[in-house]
Short mmCIF file of C-alpha atoms in Angstrom, two decimals:
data_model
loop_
_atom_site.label_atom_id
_atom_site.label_comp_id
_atom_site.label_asym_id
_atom_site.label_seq_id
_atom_site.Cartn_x
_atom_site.Cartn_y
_atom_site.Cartn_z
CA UNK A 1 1.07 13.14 -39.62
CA UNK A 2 3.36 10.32 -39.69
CA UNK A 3 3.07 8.07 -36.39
CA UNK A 4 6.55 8.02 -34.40
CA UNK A 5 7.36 4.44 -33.98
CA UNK A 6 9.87 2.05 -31.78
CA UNK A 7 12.73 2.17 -34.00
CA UNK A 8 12.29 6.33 -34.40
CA UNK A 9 12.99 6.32 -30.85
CA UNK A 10 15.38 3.76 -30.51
CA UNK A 11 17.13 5.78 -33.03
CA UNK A 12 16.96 9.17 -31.43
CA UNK A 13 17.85 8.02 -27.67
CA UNK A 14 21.03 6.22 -29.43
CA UNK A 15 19.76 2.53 -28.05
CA UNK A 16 18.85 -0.40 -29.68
CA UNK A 17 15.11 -1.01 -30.23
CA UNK A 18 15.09 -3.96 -27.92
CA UNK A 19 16.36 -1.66 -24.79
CA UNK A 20 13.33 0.52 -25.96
CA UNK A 21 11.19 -2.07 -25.89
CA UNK A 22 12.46 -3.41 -22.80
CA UNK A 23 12.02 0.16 -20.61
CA UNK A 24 8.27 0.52 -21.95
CA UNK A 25 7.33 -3.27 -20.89
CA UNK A 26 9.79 -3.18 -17.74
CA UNK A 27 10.42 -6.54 -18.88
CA UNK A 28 14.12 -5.84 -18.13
CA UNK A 29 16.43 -4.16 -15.78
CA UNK A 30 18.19 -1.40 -17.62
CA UNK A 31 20.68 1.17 -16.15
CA UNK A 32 18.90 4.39 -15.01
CA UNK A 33 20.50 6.37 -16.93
CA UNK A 34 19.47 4.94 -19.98
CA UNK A 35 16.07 4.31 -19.35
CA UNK A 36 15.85 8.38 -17.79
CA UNK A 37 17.11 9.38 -21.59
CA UNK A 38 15.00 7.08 -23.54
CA UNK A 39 11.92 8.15 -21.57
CA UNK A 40 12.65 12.14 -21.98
CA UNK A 41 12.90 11.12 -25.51
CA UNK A 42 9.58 9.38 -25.08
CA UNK A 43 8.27 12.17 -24.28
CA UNK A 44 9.54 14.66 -26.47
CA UNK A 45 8.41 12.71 -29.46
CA UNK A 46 5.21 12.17 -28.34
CA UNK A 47 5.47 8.72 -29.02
CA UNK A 48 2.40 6.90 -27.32
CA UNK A 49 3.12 2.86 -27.36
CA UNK A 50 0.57 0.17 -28.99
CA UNK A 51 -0.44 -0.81 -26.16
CA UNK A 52 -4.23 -1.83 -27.53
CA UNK A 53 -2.67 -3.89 -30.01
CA UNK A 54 -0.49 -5.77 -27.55
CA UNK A 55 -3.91 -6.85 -25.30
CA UNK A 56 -5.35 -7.78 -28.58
CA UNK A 57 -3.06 -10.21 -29.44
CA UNK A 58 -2.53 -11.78 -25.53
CA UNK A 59 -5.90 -11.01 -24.11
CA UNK A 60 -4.35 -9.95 -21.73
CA UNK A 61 -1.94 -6.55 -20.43
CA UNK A 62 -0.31 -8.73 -17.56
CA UNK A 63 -1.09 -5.79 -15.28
CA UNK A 64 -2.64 -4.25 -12.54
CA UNK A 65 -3.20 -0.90 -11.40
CA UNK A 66 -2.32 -0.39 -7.46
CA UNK A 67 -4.93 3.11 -6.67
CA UNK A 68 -3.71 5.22 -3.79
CA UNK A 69 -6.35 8.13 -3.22
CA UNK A 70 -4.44 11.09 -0.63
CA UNK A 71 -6.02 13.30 1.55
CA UNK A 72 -4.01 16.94 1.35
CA UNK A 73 -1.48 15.96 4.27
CA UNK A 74 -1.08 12.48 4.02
CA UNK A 75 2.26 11.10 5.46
CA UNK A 76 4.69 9.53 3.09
CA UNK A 77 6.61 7.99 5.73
CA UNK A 78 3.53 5.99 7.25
CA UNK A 79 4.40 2.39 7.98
CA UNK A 80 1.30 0.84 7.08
CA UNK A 81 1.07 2.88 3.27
CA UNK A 82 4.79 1.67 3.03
CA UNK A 83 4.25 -2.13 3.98
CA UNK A 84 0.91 -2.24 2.09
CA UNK A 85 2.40 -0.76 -1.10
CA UNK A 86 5.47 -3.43 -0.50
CA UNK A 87 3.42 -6.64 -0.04
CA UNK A 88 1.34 -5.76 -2.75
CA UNK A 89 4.40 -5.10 -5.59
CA UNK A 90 5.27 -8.93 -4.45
CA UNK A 91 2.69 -10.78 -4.67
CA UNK A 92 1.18 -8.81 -7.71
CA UNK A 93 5.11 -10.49 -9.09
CA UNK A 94 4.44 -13.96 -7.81
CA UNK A 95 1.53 -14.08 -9.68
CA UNK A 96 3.51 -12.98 -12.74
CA UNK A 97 1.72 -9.57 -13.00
CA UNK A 98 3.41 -6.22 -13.33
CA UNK A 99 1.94 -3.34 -11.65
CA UNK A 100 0.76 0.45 -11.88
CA UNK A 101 0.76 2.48 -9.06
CA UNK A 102 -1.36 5.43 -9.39
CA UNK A 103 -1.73 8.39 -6.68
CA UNK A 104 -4.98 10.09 -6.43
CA UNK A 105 -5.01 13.56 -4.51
CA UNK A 106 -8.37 14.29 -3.22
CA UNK A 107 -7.51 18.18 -3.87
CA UNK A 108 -6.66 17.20 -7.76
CA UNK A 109 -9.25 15.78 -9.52
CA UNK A 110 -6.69 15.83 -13.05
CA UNK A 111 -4.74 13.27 -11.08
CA UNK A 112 -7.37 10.37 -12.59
CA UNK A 113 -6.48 11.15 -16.18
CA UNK A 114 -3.30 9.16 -16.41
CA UNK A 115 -5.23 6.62 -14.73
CA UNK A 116 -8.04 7.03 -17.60
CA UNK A 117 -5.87 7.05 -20.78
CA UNK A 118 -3.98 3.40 -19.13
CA UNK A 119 -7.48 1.84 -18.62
CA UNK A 120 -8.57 3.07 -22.45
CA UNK A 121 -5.51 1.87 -24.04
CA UNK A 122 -6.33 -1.84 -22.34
CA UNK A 123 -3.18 -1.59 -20.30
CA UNK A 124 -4.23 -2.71 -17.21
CA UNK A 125 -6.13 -6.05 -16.32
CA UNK A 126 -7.49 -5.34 -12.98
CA UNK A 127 -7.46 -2.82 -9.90
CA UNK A 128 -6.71 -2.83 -6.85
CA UNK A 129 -7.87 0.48 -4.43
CA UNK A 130 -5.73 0.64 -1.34
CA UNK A 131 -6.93 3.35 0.38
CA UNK A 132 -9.35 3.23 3.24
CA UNK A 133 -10.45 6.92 2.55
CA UNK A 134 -11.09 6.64 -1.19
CA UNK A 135 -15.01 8.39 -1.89
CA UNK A 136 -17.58 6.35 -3.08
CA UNK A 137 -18.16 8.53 -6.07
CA UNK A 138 -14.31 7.56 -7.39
CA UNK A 139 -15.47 3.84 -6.86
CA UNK A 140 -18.54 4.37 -9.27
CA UNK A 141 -16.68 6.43 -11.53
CA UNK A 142 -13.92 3.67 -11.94
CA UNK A 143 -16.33 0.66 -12.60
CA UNK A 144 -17.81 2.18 -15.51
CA UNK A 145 -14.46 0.99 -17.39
CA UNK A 146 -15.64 -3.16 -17.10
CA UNK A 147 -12.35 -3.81 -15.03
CA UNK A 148 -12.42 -6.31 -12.30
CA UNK A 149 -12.00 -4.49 -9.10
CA UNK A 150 -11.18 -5.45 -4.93
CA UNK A 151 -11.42 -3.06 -1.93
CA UNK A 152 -8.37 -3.47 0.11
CA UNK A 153 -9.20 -2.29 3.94
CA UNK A 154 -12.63 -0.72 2.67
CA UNK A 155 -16.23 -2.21 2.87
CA UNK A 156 -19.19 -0.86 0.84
CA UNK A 157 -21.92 -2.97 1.96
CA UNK A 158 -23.94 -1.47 -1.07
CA UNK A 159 -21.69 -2.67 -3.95
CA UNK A 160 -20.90 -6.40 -5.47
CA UNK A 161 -17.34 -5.44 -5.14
CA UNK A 162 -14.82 -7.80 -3.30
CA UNK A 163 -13.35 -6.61 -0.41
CA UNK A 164 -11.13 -7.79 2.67
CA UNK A 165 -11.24 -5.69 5.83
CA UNK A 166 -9.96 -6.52 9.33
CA UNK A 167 -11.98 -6.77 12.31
CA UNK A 168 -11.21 -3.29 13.64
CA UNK A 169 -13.95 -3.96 16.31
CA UNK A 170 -12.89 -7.07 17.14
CA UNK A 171 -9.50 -5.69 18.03
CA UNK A 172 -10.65 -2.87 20.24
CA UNK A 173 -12.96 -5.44 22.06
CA UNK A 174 -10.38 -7.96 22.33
CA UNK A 175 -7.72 -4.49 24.02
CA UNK A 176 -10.81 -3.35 26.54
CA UNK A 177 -11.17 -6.87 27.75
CA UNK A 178 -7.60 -7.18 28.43
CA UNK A 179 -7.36 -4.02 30.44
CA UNK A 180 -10.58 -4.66 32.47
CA UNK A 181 -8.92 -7.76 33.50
CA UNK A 182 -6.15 -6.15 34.64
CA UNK A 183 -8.29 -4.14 36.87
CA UNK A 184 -8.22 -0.96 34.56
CA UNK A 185 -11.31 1.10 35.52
CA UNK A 186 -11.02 4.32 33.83
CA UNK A 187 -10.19 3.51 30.09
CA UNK A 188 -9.34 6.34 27.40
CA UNK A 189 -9.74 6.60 23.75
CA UNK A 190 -7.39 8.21 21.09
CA UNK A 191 -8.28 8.52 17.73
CA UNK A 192 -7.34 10.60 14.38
CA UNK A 193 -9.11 13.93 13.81
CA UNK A 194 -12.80 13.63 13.87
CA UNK A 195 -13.46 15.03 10.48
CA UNK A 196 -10.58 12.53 8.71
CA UNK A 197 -12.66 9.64 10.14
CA UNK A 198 -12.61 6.17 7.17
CA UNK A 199 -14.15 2.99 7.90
CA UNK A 200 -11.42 1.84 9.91
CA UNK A 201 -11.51 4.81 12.39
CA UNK A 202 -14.94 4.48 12.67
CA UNK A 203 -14.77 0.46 13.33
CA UNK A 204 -12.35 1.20 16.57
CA UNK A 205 -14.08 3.66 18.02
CA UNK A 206 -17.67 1.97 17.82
CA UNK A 207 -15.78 -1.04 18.75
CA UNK A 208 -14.30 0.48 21.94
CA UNK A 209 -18.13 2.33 22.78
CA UNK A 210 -19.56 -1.10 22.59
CA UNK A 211 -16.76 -3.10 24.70
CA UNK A 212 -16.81 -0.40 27.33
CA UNK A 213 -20.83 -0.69 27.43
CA UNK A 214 -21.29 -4.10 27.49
CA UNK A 215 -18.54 -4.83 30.71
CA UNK A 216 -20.32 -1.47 32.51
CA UNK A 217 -17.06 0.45 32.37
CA UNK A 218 -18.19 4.24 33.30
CA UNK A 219 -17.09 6.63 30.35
CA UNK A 220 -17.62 10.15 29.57
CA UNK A 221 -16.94 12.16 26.30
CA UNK A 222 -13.68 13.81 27.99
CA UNK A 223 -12.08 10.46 28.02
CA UNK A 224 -12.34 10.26 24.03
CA UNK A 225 -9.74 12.24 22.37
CA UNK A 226 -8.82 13.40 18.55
CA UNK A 227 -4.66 13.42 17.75
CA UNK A 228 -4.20 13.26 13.77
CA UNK A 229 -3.19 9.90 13.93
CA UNK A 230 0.63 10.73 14.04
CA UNK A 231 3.23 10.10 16.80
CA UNK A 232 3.17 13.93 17.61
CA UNK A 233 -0.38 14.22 17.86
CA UNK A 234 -0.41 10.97 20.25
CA UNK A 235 2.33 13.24 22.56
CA UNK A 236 -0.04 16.54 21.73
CA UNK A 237 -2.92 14.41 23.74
CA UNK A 238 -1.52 12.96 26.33
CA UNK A 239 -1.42 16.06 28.14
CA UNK A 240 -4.59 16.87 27.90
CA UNK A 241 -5.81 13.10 29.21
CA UNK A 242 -3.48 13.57 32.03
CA UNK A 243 -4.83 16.49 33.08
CA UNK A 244 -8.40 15.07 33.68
CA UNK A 245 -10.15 13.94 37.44
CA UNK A 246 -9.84 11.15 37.44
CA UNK A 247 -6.81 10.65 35.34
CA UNK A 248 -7.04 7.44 32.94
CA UNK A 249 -5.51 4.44 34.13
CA UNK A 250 -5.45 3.07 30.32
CA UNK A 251 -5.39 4.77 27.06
CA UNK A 252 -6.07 2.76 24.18
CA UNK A 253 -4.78 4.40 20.88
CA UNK A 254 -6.16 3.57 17.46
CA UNK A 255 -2.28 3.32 15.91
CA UNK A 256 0.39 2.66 17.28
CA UNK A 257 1.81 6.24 16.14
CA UNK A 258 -0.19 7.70 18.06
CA UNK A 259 0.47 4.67 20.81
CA UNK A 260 4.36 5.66 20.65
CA UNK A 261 3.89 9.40 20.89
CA UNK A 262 1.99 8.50 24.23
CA UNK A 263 4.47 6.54 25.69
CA UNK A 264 6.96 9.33 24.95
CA UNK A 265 4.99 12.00 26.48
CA UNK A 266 4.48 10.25 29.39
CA UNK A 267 8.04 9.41 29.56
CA UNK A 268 8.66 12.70 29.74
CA UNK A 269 5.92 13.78 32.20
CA UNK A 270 7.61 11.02 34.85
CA UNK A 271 4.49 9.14 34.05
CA UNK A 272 5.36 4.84 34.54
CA UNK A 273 4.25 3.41 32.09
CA UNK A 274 1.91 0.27 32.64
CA UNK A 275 2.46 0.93 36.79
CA UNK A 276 0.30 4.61 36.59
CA UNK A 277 -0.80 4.34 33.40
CA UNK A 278 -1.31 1.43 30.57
CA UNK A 279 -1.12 2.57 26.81
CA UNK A 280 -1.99 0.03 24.05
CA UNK A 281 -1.50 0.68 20.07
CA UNK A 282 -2.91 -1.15 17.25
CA UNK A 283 -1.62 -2.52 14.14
CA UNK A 284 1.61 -3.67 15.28
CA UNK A 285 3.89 -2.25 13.11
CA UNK A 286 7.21 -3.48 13.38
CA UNK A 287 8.57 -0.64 15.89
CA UNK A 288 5.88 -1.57 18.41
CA UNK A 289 7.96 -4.36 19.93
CA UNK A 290 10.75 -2.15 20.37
CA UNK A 291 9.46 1.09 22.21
CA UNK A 292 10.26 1.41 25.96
CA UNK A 293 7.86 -0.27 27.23
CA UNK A 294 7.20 -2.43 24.06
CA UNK A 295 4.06 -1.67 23.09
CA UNK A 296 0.72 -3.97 23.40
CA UNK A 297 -1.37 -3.72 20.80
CA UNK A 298 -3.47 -5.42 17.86
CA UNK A 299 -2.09 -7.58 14.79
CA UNK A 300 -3.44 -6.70 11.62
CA UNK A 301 -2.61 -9.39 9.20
CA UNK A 302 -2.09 -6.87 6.59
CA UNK A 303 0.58 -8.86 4.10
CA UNK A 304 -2.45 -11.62 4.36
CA UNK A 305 -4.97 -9.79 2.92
CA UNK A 306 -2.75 -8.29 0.45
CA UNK A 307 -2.04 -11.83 -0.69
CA UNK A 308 -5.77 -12.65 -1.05
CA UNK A 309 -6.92 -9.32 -2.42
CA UNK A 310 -4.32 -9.68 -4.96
CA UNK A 311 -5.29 -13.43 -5.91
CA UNK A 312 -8.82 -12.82 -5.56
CA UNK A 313 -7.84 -10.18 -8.41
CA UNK A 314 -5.98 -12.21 -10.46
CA UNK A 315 -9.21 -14.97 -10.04
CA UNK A 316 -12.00 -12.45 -11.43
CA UNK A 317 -9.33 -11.08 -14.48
CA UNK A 318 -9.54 -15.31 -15.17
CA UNK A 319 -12.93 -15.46 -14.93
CA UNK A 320 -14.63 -16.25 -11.88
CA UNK A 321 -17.19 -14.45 -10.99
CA UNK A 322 -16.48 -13.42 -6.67
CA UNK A 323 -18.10 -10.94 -5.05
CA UNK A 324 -16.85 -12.22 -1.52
CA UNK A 325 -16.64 -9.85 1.56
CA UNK A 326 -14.05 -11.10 3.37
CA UNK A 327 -13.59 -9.67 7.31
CA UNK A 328 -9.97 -10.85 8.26
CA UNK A 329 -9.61 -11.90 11.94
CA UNK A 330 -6.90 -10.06 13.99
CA UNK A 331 -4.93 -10.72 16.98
CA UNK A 332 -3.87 -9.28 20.43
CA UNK A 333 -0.38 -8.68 20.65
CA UNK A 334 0.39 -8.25 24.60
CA UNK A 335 3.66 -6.42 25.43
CA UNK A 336 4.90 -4.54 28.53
CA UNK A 337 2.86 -1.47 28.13
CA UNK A 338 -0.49 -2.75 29.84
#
């Protein structure tokens, strides 16, 4: 069978081979309609670039491979995926890299092969998982291929793998002792759904247990609640909080989704917000200093650790050997809600 080359597709797609060349190294903007009919032609050919004899001849691909692993209902609006994905397209571009974003659905195993055939052809450098939720097995499964790899917002105390991770605890610790100073005696938590508990999840509410031991604040399980981490499922539990003797006089939220569907339940109950009731977020996404009140919660330095998980990348595809776990300090962001 004779192999379909650059210039038989160049040909076909009525473009020069240069423009072809340029769409399958992105080394150049081209018009979207041109590079839509040169890849359909791409594909119709079968034509599968040379990829391995590209990273033969520079060592290197001059990529890395962003990994995204989705539970069944994740959000594509969420500000935090959206921001993360952002900061990490620039400063994978400062350091002269291109990048590969790949989406992983937990319910579609197939979803790795694309992933698989990118990694065999030597056309990626490095990865980069971004997902908090992403299994252990998937981790394994991916190191087999000698790539150097960093955790982004995931710590596996078991594995040489770099990681940076924020101080989820810290945060929660660093909320409760603001609110006990402002003479808050019956605190509430508000977390995702139990079951769709990562890491991080599991960081804020051990954090708040251990805050709200250690300064004797009295706390039963009715006072812990489960939204699904979205703004309606923050308005779905404020009811039920509000309905409890006593009623909360603070409700710390894990987000600050959930934070914002809070504040406009209780807006709607009649509920004053901090006067009855003091509602804090965490993450500090950019509409948190805009809600009514605006919203106190906990800065996660997210673009930072982008920045170094991406150079610390970039360092181990040069050479250096780094196996660093790096917890990233955070910050209390106090607003008018508290």
């Amino acid at each position: 069978m004779t192999r379909i080359t650059l210039r038989d597709v160049a040909e076909r797609a009525g473009v020069s081979y240069q423009t072809v060349s340029n769409i399958i190294n992105n080394t150049k903007s081209v018009k979207p309609e041109t590079r839509e009919r040169v890849e359909r032609v791409i594909r119709e050919m079968g034509f599968v670039p040379n990829f391995t004899a590209k990273v033969l001849r520079q060592q290197k691909s001059m990529t890395l491979g962003c990994v995204f692993y989705e539970v069944a209902d994740f959000d594509v609006e969420d500000p935090y995926r959206n921001m993360v994905q952002s900061a990490v397209s620039k400063a994978s571009k400062e350091a002269n890299y291109s990048l590969l974003t790949y989406h992983v659905f937990e319910d579609n195993p197939n979803d790795l092969e694309e992933l698989k055939v990118h990694l065999s052809q030597g056309r990626l450098d490095g990865l980069l998982f971004l997902s908090p939720s992403i299994p252990d097995t998937l981790i394994h499964e991916l190191s087999h291929w000698n790539r150097p790899i960093v955790l982004f917002d995931r710590f596996e105390a078991s594995s040489s793998l770099p990681s940076v991770m924020p101080q989820y605890g810290d945060g929660i610790r660093q909320l409760v002792h603001h609110l006990v100073q402002k003479g808050r005696k019956c605190l509430a938590f508000v977390g995702g759904r139990r079951e769709d508990y990562t890491q991080s999840g599991e960081l804020r509410l051990s954090g708040f247990l251990e805050a709200t031991r250690e300064l004797g604040v009295c706390l039963s399980s009715d006072y812990i609640c489960h939204g699904d981490w979205s703004f309606e499922g923050g308005k779905q539990v404020f009811e039920t909080l509000w309905n409890l003797n006593p009623r909360p006089d603070a409700i710390l939220s894990a987000n600050d989704r959930m934070a914002i569907g809070l504040l406009s339940a209780a807006f709607e109950m009649g509920v004053r917000v901090p006067e009855d009731v003091s509602i804090t977020g965490f993450d500090d996404i950019e509409f948190s200093r805009y809600t009514n009140p605006p919203l106190t919660t906990v800065h996660v330095p997210y673009v930072e650790m982008v920045n170094h998980a991406v150079q610390t990348l970039v360092d181990m595809i040069d050479g250096q050997d780094i196996h660093d776990h790096l917890w990233m300090p955070v910050s209390l962001r106090i607003r008018s809600s508290s």
